[in-house]
N, CA, C and O atoms as a GROMACS GRO file, in nm:
protein
  508
    1GLN      N    1   1.164  -1.813  -0.246
    1GLN     CA    2   1.185  -1.670  -0.267
    1GLN      C    3   1.063  -1.594  -0.216
    1GLN      O    4   0.950  -1.631  -0.244
    2VAL      N    5   1.088  -1.489  -0.141
    2VAL     CA    6   0.982  -1.402  -0.094
    2VAL      C    7   0.952  -1.300  -0.202
    2VAL      O    8   1.043  -1.231  -0.250
    3GLN      N    9   0.826  -1.291  -0.242
    3GLN     CA   10   0.786  -1.197  -0.345
    3GLN      C   11   0.655  -1.129  -0.308
    3GLN      O   12   0.566  -1.191  -0.251
    4LEU      N   13   0.645  -1.001  -0.342
    4LEU     CA   14   0.521  -0.926  -0.336
    4LEU      C   15   0.489  -0.879  -0.476
    4LEU      O   16   0.575  -0.826  -0.546
    5VAL      N   17   0.364  -0.898  -0.519
    5VAL     CA   18   0.322  -0.863  -0.654
    5VAL      C   19   0.199  -0.777  -0.646
    5VAL      O   20   0.095  -0.819  -0.594
    6GLU      N   21   0.209  -0.653  -0.698
    6GLU     CA   22   0.096  -0.562  -0.703
    6GLU      C   23   0.017  -0.584  -0.832
    6GLU      O   24   0.074  -0.622  -0.935
    7SER      N   25  -0.113  -0.559  -0.826
    7SER     CA   26  -0.198  -0.564  -0.943
    7SER      C   27  -0.316  -0.471  -0.922
    7SER      O   28  -0.340  -0.424  -0.811
    8GLY      N   29  -0.391  -0.446  -1.029
    8GLY     CA   30  -0.512  -0.366  -1.021
    8GLY      C   31  -0.500  -0.224  -1.070
    8GLY      O   32  -0.599  -0.152  -1.073
    9GLY      N   33  -0.380  -0.182  -1.110
    9GLY     CA   34  -0.364  -0.048  -1.162
    9GLY      C   35  -0.424  -0.035  -1.300
    9GLY      O   36  -0.463  -0.134  -1.362
   10GLY      N   37  -0.432   0.089  -1.348
   10GLY     CA   38  -0.487   0.115  -1.479
   10GLY      C   39  -0.517   0.261  -1.499
   10GLY      O   40  -0.470   0.347  -1.424
   11LEU      N   41  -0.595   0.289  -1.603
   11LEU     CA   42  -0.635   0.424  -1.639
   11LEU      C   43  -0.777   0.449  -1.591
   11LEU      O   44  -0.867   0.368  -1.617
   12VAL      N   45  -0.798   0.560  -1.522
   12VAL     CA   46  -0.930   0.592  -1.469
   12VAL      C   47  -0.949   0.743  -1.477
   12VAL      O   48  -0.853   0.819  -1.468
   13GLN      N   49  -1.074   0.786  -1.494
   13GLN     CA   50  -1.104   0.928  -1.495
   13GLN      C   51  -1.106   0.985  -1.353
   13GLN      O   52  -1.130   0.912  -1.256
   14ALA      N   53  -1.080   1.113  -1.342
   14ALA     CA   54  -1.089   1.180  -1.213
   14ALA      C   55  -1.225   1.155  -1.149
   14ALA      O   56  -1.329   1.162  -1.216
   15GLY      N   57  -1.224   1.125  -1.021
   15GLY     CA   58  -1.345   1.090  -0.949
   15GLY      C   59  -1.375   0.942  -0.946
   15GLY      O   60  -1.464   0.899  -0.872
   16GLY      N   61  -1.303   0.863  -1.023
   16GLY     CA   62  -1.325   0.721  -1.029
   16GLY      C   63  -1.253   0.646  -0.919
   16GLY      O   64  -1.193   0.706  -0.830
   17SER      N   65  -1.260   0.513  -0.926
   17SER     CA   66  -1.206   0.426  -0.823
   17SER      C   67  -1.125   0.312  -0.884
   17SER      O   68  -1.150   0.269  -0.996
   18LEU      N   69  -1.027   0.266  -0.807
   18LEU     CA   70  -0.951   0.147  -0.839
   18LEU      C   71  -0.924   0.071  -0.710
   18LEU      O   72  -0.918   0.130  -0.602
   19ARG      N   73  -0.908  -0.060  -0.721
   19ARG     CA   74  -0.871  -0.144  -0.608
   19ARG      C   75  -0.741  -0.215  -0.641
   19ARG      O   76  -0.735  -0.296  -0.734
   20LEU      N   77  -0.637  -0.184  -0.566
   20LEU     CA   78  -0.508  -0.248  -0.584
   20LEU      C   79  -0.495  -0.368  -0.491
   20LEU      O   80  -0.548  -0.368  -0.380
   21SER      N   81  -0.423  -0.470  -0.538
   21SER     CA   82  -0.396  -0.589  -0.460
   21SER      C   83  -0.247  -0.608  -0.446
   21SER      O   84  -0.170  -0.575  -0.537
   22CYS      N   85  -0.205  -0.662  -0.333
   22CYS     CA   86  -0.066  -0.697  -0.306
   22CYS      C   87  -0.065  -0.841  -0.259
   22CYS      O   88  -0.104  -0.869  -0.146
   23ALA      N   89  -0.021  -0.932  -0.344
   23ALA     CA   90  -0.020  -1.074  -0.315
   23ALA      C   91   0.121  -1.119  -0.281
   23ALA      O   92   0.216  -1.088  -0.352
   24ALA      N   93   0.135  -1.194  -0.172
   24ALA     CA   94   0.264  -1.242  -0.126
   24ALA      C   95   0.278  -1.391  -0.155
   24ALA      O   96   0.181  -1.466  -0.147
   25SER      N   97   0.399  -1.431  -0.187
   25SER     CA   98   0.434  -1.572  -0.201
   25SER      C   99   0.566  -1.598  -0.132
   25SER      O  100   0.650  -1.509  -0.122
   26GLY      N  101   0.585  -1.721  -0.084
   26GLY     CA  102   0.707  -1.757  -0.016
   26GLY      C  103   0.716  -1.716   0.128
   26GLY      O  104   0.817  -1.740   0.194
   27VAL      N  105   0.611  -1.653   0.180
   27VAL     CA  106   0.609  -1.607   0.318
   27VAL      C  107   0.465  -1.586   0.359
   27VAL      O  108   0.380  -1.551   0.277
   28ALA      N  109   0.437  -1.607   0.487
   28ALA     CA  110   0.307  -1.574   0.544
   28ALA      C  111   0.313  -1.433   0.601
   28ALA      O  112   0.405  -1.400   0.676
   29LEU      N  113   0.217  -1.350   0.566
   29LEU     CA  114   0.217  -1.210   0.605
   29LEU      C  115   0.147  -1.183   0.736
   29LEU      O  116   0.136  -1.067   0.776
   30ASP      N  117   0.098  -1.285   0.804
   30ASP     CA  118   0.018  -1.261   0.923
   30ASP      C  119   0.099  -1.204   1.039
   30ASP      O  120   0.041  -1.163   1.140
   31ALA      N  121   0.232  -1.202   1.029
   31ALA     CA  122   0.317  -1.143   1.132
   31ALA      C  123   0.378  -1.010   1.090
   31ALA      O  124   0.462  -0.956   1.162
   32ASN      N  125   0.338  -0.956   0.975
   32ASN     CA  126   0.404  -0.839   0.919
   32ASN      C  127   0.306  -0.726   0.891
   32ASN      O  128   0.200  -0.746   0.833
   33ASN      N  129   0.345  -0.607   0.935
   33ASN     CA  130   0.274  -0.488   0.890
   33ASN      C  131   0.304  -0.465   0.741
   33ASN      O  132   0.415  -0.493   0.695
   34ILE      N  133   0.206  -0.415   0.667
   34ILE     CA  134   0.219  -0.392   0.524
   34ILE      C  135   0.189  -0.245   0.495
   34ILE      O  136   0.096  -0.188   0.551
   35GLY      N  137   0.269  -0.186   0.406
   35GLY     CA  138   0.248  -0.049   0.366
   35GLY      C  139   0.225  -0.035   0.217
   35GLY      O  140   0.271  -0.118   0.138
   36TRP      N  141   0.155   0.071   0.179
   36TRP     CA  142   0.139   0.112   0.040
   36TRP      C  143   0.211   0.245   0.020
   36TRP      O  144   0.201   0.335   0.104
   37PHE      N  145   0.282   0.256  -0.092
   37PHE     CA  146   0.361   0.373  -0.126
   37PHE      C  147   0.338   0.408  -0.272
   37PHE      O  148   0.284   0.327  -0.348
   38ARG      N  149   0.380   0.526  -0.312
   38ARG     CA  150   0.376   0.562  -0.453
   38ARG      C  151   0.494   0.653  -0.485
   38ARG      O  152   0.546   0.724  -0.398
   39GLN      N  153   0.535   0.650  -0.612
   39GLN     CA  154   0.642   0.736  -0.659
   39GLN      C  155   0.614   0.775  -0.803
   39GLN      O  156   0.607   0.689  -0.891
   40ALA      N  157   0.600   0.903  -0.827
   40ALA     CA  158   0.581   0.957  -0.960
   40ALA      C  159   0.715   1.005  -1.015
   40ALA      O  160   0.806   1.033  -0.937
   41PRO      N  161   0.729   1.014  -1.148
   41PRO     CA  162   0.856   1.060  -1.205
   41PRO      C  163   0.898   1.196  -1.150
   41PRO      O  164   0.818   1.290  -1.146
   42GLY      N  165   1.023   1.206  -1.107
   42GLY     CA  166   1.076   1.330  -1.055
   42GLY      C  167   1.035   1.363  -0.913
   42GLY      O  168   1.070   1.470  -0.864
   43LYS      N  169   0.962   1.275  -0.846
   43LYS     CA  170   0.916   1.300  -0.712
   43LYS      C  171   0.971   1.197  -0.614
   43LYS      O  172   1.012   1.088  -0.653
   44GLU      N  173   0.972   1.234  -0.487
   44GLU     CA  174   1.013   1.142  -0.383
   44GLU      C  175   0.906   1.036  -0.360
   44GLU      O  176   0.788   1.058  -0.386
   45ARG      N  177   0.949   0.921  -0.311
   45ARG     CA  178   0.854   0.817  -0.275
   45ARG      C  179   0.772   0.862  -0.155
   45ARG      O  180   0.826   0.917  -0.059
   46GLU      N  181   0.643   0.838  -0.162
   46GLU     CA  182   0.549   0.886  -0.063
   46GLU      C  183   0.478   0.769   0.004
   46GLU      O  184   0.421   0.684  -0.064
   47GLY      N  185   0.481   0.765   0.136
   47GLY     CA  186   0.405   0.666   0.210
   47GLY      C  187   0.259   0.706   0.216
   47GLY      O  188   0.226   0.820   0.250
   48LEU      N  189   0.170   0.612   0.185
   48LEU     CA  190   0.027   0.640   0.176
   48LEU      C  191  -0.054   0.581   0.291
   48LEU      O  192  -0.139   0.649   0.349
   49SER      N  193  -0.026   0.456   0.324
   49SER     CA  194  -0.110   0.386   0.419
   49SER      C  195  -0.036   0.262   0.469
   49SER      O  196   0.056   0.213   0.403
   50CYS      N  197  -0.076   0.213   0.584
   50CYS     CA  198  -0.021   0.088   0.635
   50CYS      C  199  -0.126   0.021   0.722
   50CYS      O  200  -0.223   0.084   0.767
   51ILE      N  201  -0.106  -0.109   0.746
   51ILE     CA  202  -0.198  -0.187   0.826
   51ILE      C  203  -0.117  -0.287   0.908
   51ILE      O  204  -0.023  -0.347   0.856
   52THR      N  205  -0.154  -0.304   1.035
   52THR     CA  206  -0.081  -0.395   1.122
   52THR      C  207  -0.116  -0.539   1.091
   52THR      O  208  -0.213  -0.568   1.021
   53ALA      N  209  -0.035  -0.631   1.144
   53ALA     CA  210  -0.036  -0.770   1.100
   53ALA      C  211  -0.165  -0.842   1.133
   53ALA      O  212  -0.227  -0.902   1.045
   54ARG      N  213  -0.207  -0.838   1.259
   54ARG     CA  214  -0.319  -0.919   1.304
   54ARG      C  215  -0.438  -0.836   1.352
   54ARG      O  216  -0.552  -0.871   1.324
   55ASP      N  217  -0.413  -0.728   1.425
   55ASP     CA  218  -0.523  -0.648   1.475
   55ASP      C  219  -0.576  -0.547   1.373
   55ASP      O  220  -0.676  -0.481   1.398
   56ARG      N  221  -0.510  -0.535   1.258
   56ARG     CA  222  -0.558  -0.457   1.143
   56ARG      C  223  -0.582  -0.310   1.177
   56ARG      O  224  -0.680  -0.250   1.134
   57ARG      N  225  -0.490  -0.253   1.254
   57ARG     CA  226  -0.492  -0.110   1.277
   57ARG      C  227  -0.438  -0.039   1.154
   57ARG      O  228  -0.342  -0.085   1.092
   58GLU      N  229  -0.499   0.073   1.118
   58GLU     CA  230  -0.470   0.143   0.994
   58GLU      C  231  -0.409   0.280   1.020
   58GLU      O  232  -0.432   0.342   1.124
   59ASN      N  233  -0.330   0.326   0.924
   59ASN     CA  234  -0.271   0.458   0.927
   59ASN      C  235  -0.273   0.513   0.785
   59ASN      O  236  -0.253   0.439   0.689
   60TYR      N  237  -0.296   0.646   0.772
   60TYR     CA  238  -0.308   0.707   0.640
   60TYR      C  239  -0.235   0.839   0.636
   60TYR      O  240  -0.231   0.914   0.734
   61ALA      N  241  -0.175   0.868   0.520
   61ALA     CA  242  -0.120   1.000   0.495
   61ALA      C  243  -0.233   1.100   0.474
   61ALA      O  244  -0.342   1.063   0.431
   62ASP      N  245  -0.206   1.227   0.506
   62ASP     CA  246  -0.309   1.329   0.491
   62ASP      C  247  -0.360   1.339   0.348
   62ASP      O  248  -0.477   1.371   0.326
   63SER      N  249  -0.274   1.311   0.250
   63SER     CA  250  -0.312   1.327   0.111
   63SER      C  251  -0.417   1.227   0.065
   63SER      O  252  -0.484   1.251  -0.036
   64VAL      N  253  -0.433   1.116   0.137
   64VAL     CA  254  -0.527   1.013   0.095
   64VAL      C  255  -0.631   0.979   0.200
   64VAL      O  256  -0.723   0.902   0.172
   65ARG      N  257  -0.620   1.032   0.319
   65ARG     CA  258  -0.714   1.002   0.426
   65ARG      C  259  -0.856   1.042   0.384
   65ARG      O  260  -0.879   1.153   0.337
   66GLY      N  261  -0.949   0.950   0.403
   66GLY     CA  262  -1.087   0.972   0.362
   66GLY      C  263  -1.118   0.929   0.221
   66GLY      O  264  -1.236   0.918   0.186
   67ARG      N  265  -1.016   0.904   0.139
   67ARG     CA  266  -1.036   0.859   0.002
   67ARG      C  267  -0.988   0.715  -0.020
   67ARG      O  268  -1.049   0.640  -0.096
   68PHE      N  269  -0.878   0.677   0.046
   68PHE     CA  270  -0.820   0.544   0.032
   68PHE      C  271  -0.847   0.462   0.157
   68PHE      O  272  -0.851   0.515   0.267
   69THR      N  273  -0.865   0.331   0.138
   69THR     CA  274  -0.886   0.239   0.248
   69THR      C  275  -0.799   0.116   0.230
   69THR      O  276  -0.803   0.052   0.125
   70ILE      N  277  -0.720   0.084   0.332
   70ILE     CA  278  -0.635  -0.034   0.329
   70ILE      C  279  -0.706  -0.147   0.404
   70ILE      O  280  -0.776  -0.123   0.502
   71SER      N  281  -0.687  -0.270   0.357
   71SER     CA  282  -0.742  -0.386   0.422
   71SER      C  283  -0.654  -0.506   0.392
   71SER      O  284  -0.567  -0.500   0.305
   72ARG      N  285  -0.677  -0.616   0.464
   72ARG     CA  286  -0.597  -0.735   0.438
   72ARG      C  287  -0.679  -0.860   0.463
   72ARG      O  288  -0.773  -0.861   0.543
   73ASP      N  289  -0.642  -0.966   0.392
   73ASP     CA  290  -0.699  -1.098   0.409
   73ASP      C  291  -0.581  -1.192   0.430
   73ASP      O  292  -0.520  -1.239   0.333
   74ASN      N  293  -0.549  -1.219   0.556
   74ASN     CA  294  -0.430  -1.299   0.584
   74ASN      C  295  -0.444  -1.443   0.535
   74ASN      O  296  -0.343  -1.506   0.502
   75ALA      N  297  -0.566  -1.496   0.529
   75ALA     CA  298  -0.586  -1.630   0.476
   75ALA      C  299  -0.547  -1.638   0.329
   75ALA      O  300  -0.502  -1.743   0.282
   76LYS      N  301  -0.565  -1.528   0.255
   76LYS     CA  302  -0.526  -1.522   0.114
   76LYS      C  303  -0.387  -1.463   0.094
   76LYS      O  304  -0.340  -1.453  -0.019
   77ASN      N  305  -0.322  -1.423   0.204
   77ASN     CA  306  -0.188  -1.364   0.196
   77ASN      C  307  -0.188  -1.241   0.105
   77ASN      O  308  -0.096  -1.221   0.026
   78THR      N  309  -0.292  -1.158   0.118
   78THR     CA  310  -0.312  -1.046   0.028
   78THR      C  311  -0.354  -0.922   0.106
   78THR      O  312  -0.432  -0.930   0.201
   79VAL      N  313  -0.302  -0.808   0.064
   79VAL     CA  314  -0.339  -0.677   0.117
   79VAL      C  315  -0.396  -0.594   0.004
   79VAL      O  316  -0.350  -0.604  -0.110
   80TYR      N  317  -0.496  -0.513   0.034
   80TYR     CA  318  -0.566  -0.435  -0.067
   80TYR      C  319  -0.557  -0.286  -0.036
   80TYR      O  320  -0.538  -0.246   0.079
   81LEU      N  321  -0.571  -0.206  -0.141
   81LEU     CA  322  -0.585  -0.062  -0.127
   81LEU      C  323  -0.700  -0.017  -0.216
   81LEU      O  324  -0.688  -0.014  -0.339
   82GLN      N  325  -0.812   0.017  -0.154
   82GLN     CA  326  -0.927   0.071  -0.226
   82GLN      C  327  -0.909   0.221  -0.240
   82GLN      O  328  -0.896   0.292  -0.141
   83MET      N  329  -0.908   0.270  -0.364
   83MET     CA  330  -0.883   0.410  -0.392
   83MET      C  331  -1.007   0.470  -0.455
   83MET      O  332  -1.048   0.431  -0.565
   84ASN      N  333  -1.068   0.566  -0.387
   84ASN     CA  334  -1.187   0.634  -0.434
   84ASN      C  335  -1.158   0.782  -0.456
   84ASN      O  336  -1.058   0.834  -0.407
   85SER      N  337  -1.246   0.848  -0.530
   85SER     CA  338  -1.233   0.992  -0.556
   85SER      C  339  -1.094   1.027  -0.607
   85SER      O  340  -1.031   1.120  -0.558
   86LEU      N  341  -1.048   0.953  -0.705
   86LEU     CA  342  -0.912   0.970  -0.755
   86LEU      C  343  -0.896   1.105  -0.825
   86LEU      O  344  -0.987   1.155  -0.890
   87LYS      N  345  -0.777   1.161  -0.809
   87LYS     CA  346  -0.740   1.289  -0.867
   87LYS      C  347  -0.623   1.271  -0.962
   87LYS      O  348  -0.548   1.175  -0.949
   88PRO      N  349  -0.606   1.363  -1.059
   88PRO     CA  350  -0.488   1.354  -1.146
   88PRO      C  351  -0.357   1.349  -1.069
   88PRO      O  352  -0.262   1.284  -1.114
   89ASP      N  353  -0.348   1.415  -0.954
   89ASP     CA  354  -0.226   1.412  -0.874
   89ASP      C  355  -0.198   1.275  -0.814
   89ASP      O  356  -0.088   1.252  -0.766
   90ASP      N  357  -0.294   1.184  -0.817
   90ASP     CA  358  -0.272   1.048  -0.771
   90ASP      C  359  -0.198   0.963  -0.874
   90ASP      O  360  -0.159   0.851  -0.842
   91THR      N  361  -0.179   1.013  -0.994
   91THR     CA  362  -0.107   0.940  -1.097
   91THR      C  363   0.034   0.907  -1.049
   91THR      O  364   0.110   0.997  -1.014
   92SER      N  365   0.067   0.779  -1.049
   92SER     CA  366   0.196   0.736  -0.996
   92SER      C  367   0.209   0.586  -1.014
   92SER      O  368   0.116   0.519  -1.058
   93VAL      N  369   0.327   0.533  -0.981
   93VAL     CA  370   0.346   0.390  -0.965
   93VAL      C  371   0.326   0.358  -0.818
   93VAL      O  372   0.387   0.422  -0.731
   94TYR      N  373   0.242   0.260  -0.790
   94TYR     CA  374   0.207   0.224  -0.653
   94TYR      C  375   0.276   0.095  -0.614
   94TYR      O  376   0.277  -0.002  -0.690
   95TYR      N  377   0.334   0.094  -0.494
   95TYR     CA  378   0.410  -0.019  -0.443
   95TYR      C  379   0.354  -0.065  -0.308
   95TYR      O  380   0.308   0.017  -0.229
   96CYS      N  381   0.360  -0.195  -0.283
   96CYS     CA  382   0.339  -0.246  -0.149
   96CYS      C  383   0.471  -0.296  -0.094
   96CYS      O  384   0.562  -0.329  -0.169
   97ALA      N  385   0.481  -0.302   0.038
   97ALA     CA  386   0.604  -0.343   0.103
   97ALA      C  387   0.572  -0.405   0.238
   97ALA      O  388   0.469  -0.375   0.299
   98ALA      N  389   0.662  -0.491   0.285
   98ALA     CA  390   0.647  -0.560   0.411
   98ALA      C  391   0.750  -0.513   0.512
   98ALA      O  392   0.868  -0.499   0.480
   99ASP      N  393   0.704  -0.488   0.635
   99ASP     CA  394   0.789  -0.449   0.746
   99ASP      C  395   0.819  -0.573   0.828
   99ASP      O  396   0.728  -0.631   0.888
  100TRP      N  397   0.946  -0.616   0.832
  100TRP     CA  398   0.984  -0.738   0.903
  100TRP      C  399   1.015  -0.715   1.050
  100TRP      O  400   1.050  -0.809   1.122
  101ARG      N  401   1.002  -0.592   1.095
  101ARG     CA  402   1.023  -0.558   1.236
  101ARG      C  403   0.896  -0.499   1.296
  101ARG      O  404   0.900  -0.400   1.368
  102SER      N  405   0.785  -0.561   1.266
  102SER     CA  406   0.654  -0.508   1.300
  102SER      C  407   0.629  -0.511   1.450
  102SER      O  408   0.673  -0.602   1.520
  103PHE      N  409   0.557  -0.411   1.497
  103PHE     CA  410   0.511  -0.403   1.635
  103PHE      C  411   0.359  -0.410   1.637
  103PHE      O  412   0.294  -0.364   1.543
  104PRO      N  413   0.302  -0.466   1.741
  104PRO     CA  414   0.156  -0.472   1.747
  104PRO      C  415   0.095  -0.335   1.773
  104PRO      O  416   0.153  -0.252   1.842
  105GLY      N  417  -0.022  -0.314   1.718
  105GLY     CA  418  -0.103  -0.199   1.751
  105GLY      C  419  -0.076  -0.072   1.674
  105GLY      O  420  -0.155   0.022   1.681
  106ILE      N  421   0.035  -0.065   1.598
  106ILE     CA  422   0.068   0.057   1.526
  106ILE      C  423   0.156   0.022   1.407
  106ILE      O  424   0.233  -0.073   1.412
  107CYS      N  425   0.143   0.099   1.300
  107CYS     CA  426   0.231   0.087   1.184
  107CYS      C  427   0.273   0.226   1.139
  107CYS      O  428   0.215   0.326   1.182
  108SER      N  429   0.374   0.230   1.052
  108SER     CA  430   0.432   0.354   1.006
  108SER      C  431   0.435   0.358   0.854
  108SER      O  432   0.455   0.254   0.790
  109THR      N  433   0.416   0.477   0.796
  109THR     CA  434   0.430   0.496   0.652
  109THR      C  435   0.570   0.546   0.615
  109THR      O  436   0.590   0.590   0.502
  110ASN      N  437   0.665   0.540   0.707
  110ASN     CA  438   0.803   0.572   0.678
  110ASN      C  439   0.864   0.459   0.595
  110ASN      O  440   0.875   0.347   0.643
  111GLU      N  441   0.903   0.489   0.471
  111GLU     CA  442   0.954   0.385   0.381
  111GLU      C  443   1.080   0.318   0.433
  111GLU      O  444   1.111   0.207   0.391
  112GLY      N  445   1.153   0.383   0.524
  112GLY     CA  446   1.274   0.325   0.578
  112GLY      C  447   1.252   0.201   0.662
  112GLY      O  448   1.347   0.127   0.688
  113ARG      N  449   1.130   0.176   0.705
  113ARG     CA  450   1.102   0.060   0.787
  113ARG      C  451   1.082  -0.068   0.704
  113ARG      O  452   1.082  -0.177   0.761
  114TYR      N  453   1.067  -0.056   0.574
  114TYR     CA  454   1.022  -0.168   0.493
  114TYR      C  455   1.137  -0.230   0.417
  114TYR      O  456   1.218  -0.160   0.357
  115GLU      N  457   1.145  -0.364   0.419
  115GLU     CA  458   1.256  -0.438   0.363
  115GLU      C  459   1.225  -0.506   0.230
  115GLU      O  460   1.314  -0.517   0.145
  116VAL      N  461   1.102  -0.553   0.210
  116VAL     CA  462   1.064  -0.629   0.092
  116VAL      C  463   0.961  -0.548   0.015
  116VAL      O  464   0.860  -0.506   0.071
  117TRP      N  465   0.987  -0.527  -0.114
  117TRP     CA  466   0.904  -0.443  -0.199
  117TRP      C  467   0.858  -0.518  -0.323
  117TRP      O  468   0.929  -0.605  -0.373
  118GLY      N  469   0.739  -0.483  -0.372
  118GLY     CA  470   0.693  -0.533  -0.499
  118GLY      C  471   0.747  -0.452  -0.614
  118GLY      O  472   0.821  -0.356  -0.595
  119GLN      N  473   0.709  -0.492  -0.736
  119GLN     CA  474   0.756  -0.426  -0.857
  119GLN      C  475   0.677  -0.300  -0.891
  119GLN      O  476   0.726  -0.217  -0.967
  120GLY      N  477   0.559  -0.285  -0.837
  120GLY     CA  478   0.478  -0.168  -0.861
  120GLY      C  479   0.372  -0.189  -0.968
  120GLY      O  480   0.387  -0.275  -1.055
  121THR      N  481   0.265  -0.110  -0.961
  121THR     CA  482   0.160  -0.110  -1.062
  121THR      C  483   0.125   0.034  -1.094
  121THR      O  484   0.113   0.118  -1.004
  122GLN      N  485   0.109   0.063  -1.223
  122GLN     CA  486   0.086   0.200  -1.269
  122GLN      C  487  -0.059   0.239  -1.252
  122GLN      O  488  -0.150   0.164  -1.289
  123VAL      N  489  -0.081   0.356  -1.194
  123VAL     CA  490  -0.213   0.417  -1.185
  123VAL      C  491  -0.208   0.551  -1.255
  123VAL      O  492  -0.125   0.635  -1.223
  124THR      N  493  -0.297   0.571  -1.352
  124THR     CA  494  -0.305   0.696  -1.426
  124THR      C  495  -0.446   0.751  -1.415
  124THR      O  496  -0.543   0.682  -1.448
  125VAL      N  497  -0.458   0.875  -1.368
  125VAL     CA  498  -0.587   0.939  -1.349
  125VAL      C  499  -0.595   1.056  -1.447
  125VAL      O  500  -0.514   1.149  -1.440
  126SER      N  501  -0.691   1.052  -1.537
  126SER     CA  502  -0.708   1.156  -1.637
  126SER      C  503  -0.804   1.262  -1.586
  126SER      O  504  -0.891   1.235  -1.504
  127SER      N  505  -0.787   1.384  -1.636
  127SER     CA  506  -0.873   1.496  -1.598
  127SER      C  507  -0.985   1.518  -1.696
  127SER      O  508  -1.067   1.609  -1.678
   0.00000   0.00000   0.00000
């Protein structure tokens, strides 16, 4: 079974930092672009960041550019999202997902491209 499992969420004060992890099992991720997304109650799902499979090219939404950093360790089959300077508006459930139709050199934060999703991890930022 192919599974993605997010971890690292929690409660943090505004201005603080969290590091999220996305661990894969049942599949090697070295051929797949990976994206991070979030969805808060009553809001649409928002693409935040993505990273390409091998050359590790990154893409960021305007809302998180300069604050969040995506990275990956293919040997550990894990992708990370370092979140700094967190704001109350960042409060959401955060998801990772795998794109099975990946192209080299570029990735997309369009959620329609992603086929396999994790269960999500809650991030709450207090003011």
